Amino acid sequence: MAYQRILTIQDISCVGQCSLTVALPILSACGLETAILPSAVLSTHTAGFSGFTFADLTEEFPKINSHWKKEGIKFAAVYTGYLGNEAQIKYVKDIVRDCLEEGGKFIVDPAMADYGKLYPPFTQEYVDAMKTLCFDERTDIILPNITEAAYLADIDYKEDYDKDYIDALVKALHDKGAKTVVLTGVSYAKDRTGVLVSENGSSEYYEHFHYEQGCHGTGDVYASAFVGAYTKGKRAFEAAKIAADYTLRCIEATQKDREKHWYGVEFEPELPELVKAIGL
Ligand code: PXL
């Protein structure tokens, strides 16, 4: 497969193993040249640390886009994660319009919520802006968890649900314009969870072991591994399975250090397994 350059847009949390400090090493390990656009620089992520610093980079987006456009810089795929505000979401659309290769893929992880709640900085206005990105005709794949899917679909979040609820969520996302939906954290039994991939009118589900205590940053590890496997030619369901197995290994590896390593997952030592699973 030809050498490819992709772009990922999300924040730099300097410490905390999420967003760009996860995406960049995972995508590079997958053999992809990875360009970045940092949406903000924070001293740490916002989930558990207090007093973190935050430098917003929204004003850089249109300037960087203009420069790339002038240079004729294009990307084989664009993958977005945690974005800082509604204006950034609008600028992302401009970047995709100007810099995504013809036939290139646009993958959106609407990283904004979990466990039934929006992350602290986000509001309904942000959710509405994220809907326009997820349901944009240029967007090929979205990777919500159940909380994010409920917000995007305008359906009440449920802690306890059945297959009918999940089917209704996924149908609502497609009805609103989503193409491929990769829905994570779909659990129908204690100690089990999984990922459902729905596209072209049919869906496939991959179930695996579920650790009771979630780890911060697993959504970013999962999405990055998915984008890596998918961009290297796996079909969406295969990429979803590879990413699930890899994320599970990372969570497993972190268990022994949970006390001191509460802020993220130890994903680095498991990278060779991801590379092997993709067949690189
Ligand atoms: O992993 C999602 C994420 C990314 N970036 C920042 C975050 C979070 C989740 O809390 O705070 C800054």
CSV table of C-alpha atoms and ligand atoms in Angstrom, one decimal, residues 11 13 18-19 42 45-47 82 111 119 216-217 220, ligand 1:
chain,number,residue,atom,x,y,z
A,11,ASP,CA,-5.9,19.1,21.6
A,13,SER,CA,-3.0,17.6,26.8
A,18,CYS,CA,-5.2,11.4,25.6
A,19,SER,CA,-5.9,13.2,22.3
A,42,LEU,CA,-3.5,22.2,28.1
A,45,HIS,CA,-6.5,16.8,30.4
A,46,THR,CA,-9.6,18.0,32.3
A,47,ALA,CA,-10.9,14.7,33.8
A,82,TYR,CA,-11.6,16.6,21.0
A,111,ALA,CA,-15.3,13.3,21.8
A,119,TYR,CA,-17.4,16.9,29.4
A,216,HIS,CA,-9.5,7.6,31.0
A,217,GLY,CA,-8.3,8.0,27.4
A,220,ASP,CA,-8.8,8.1,22.1
B,1,PXL,O1,-10.1,12.0,26.0
B,1,PXL,C1,-10.9,13.0,25.7
B,1,PXL,C2,-10.3,14.3,26.1
B,1,PXL,C3,-9.4,14.9,25.3
B,1,PXL,N1,-8.9,16.1,25.7
B,1,PXL,C4,-9.2,16.7,26.8
B,1,PXL,C5,-10.0,16.1,27.7
B,1,PXL,C6,-10.7,14.9,27.3
B,1,PXL,C7,-11.6,14.2,28.3
B,1,PXL,O2,-11.9,14.6,29.3
B,1,PXL,O3,-10.3,16.7,28.9
B,1,PXL,C8,-8.6,18.0,27.2
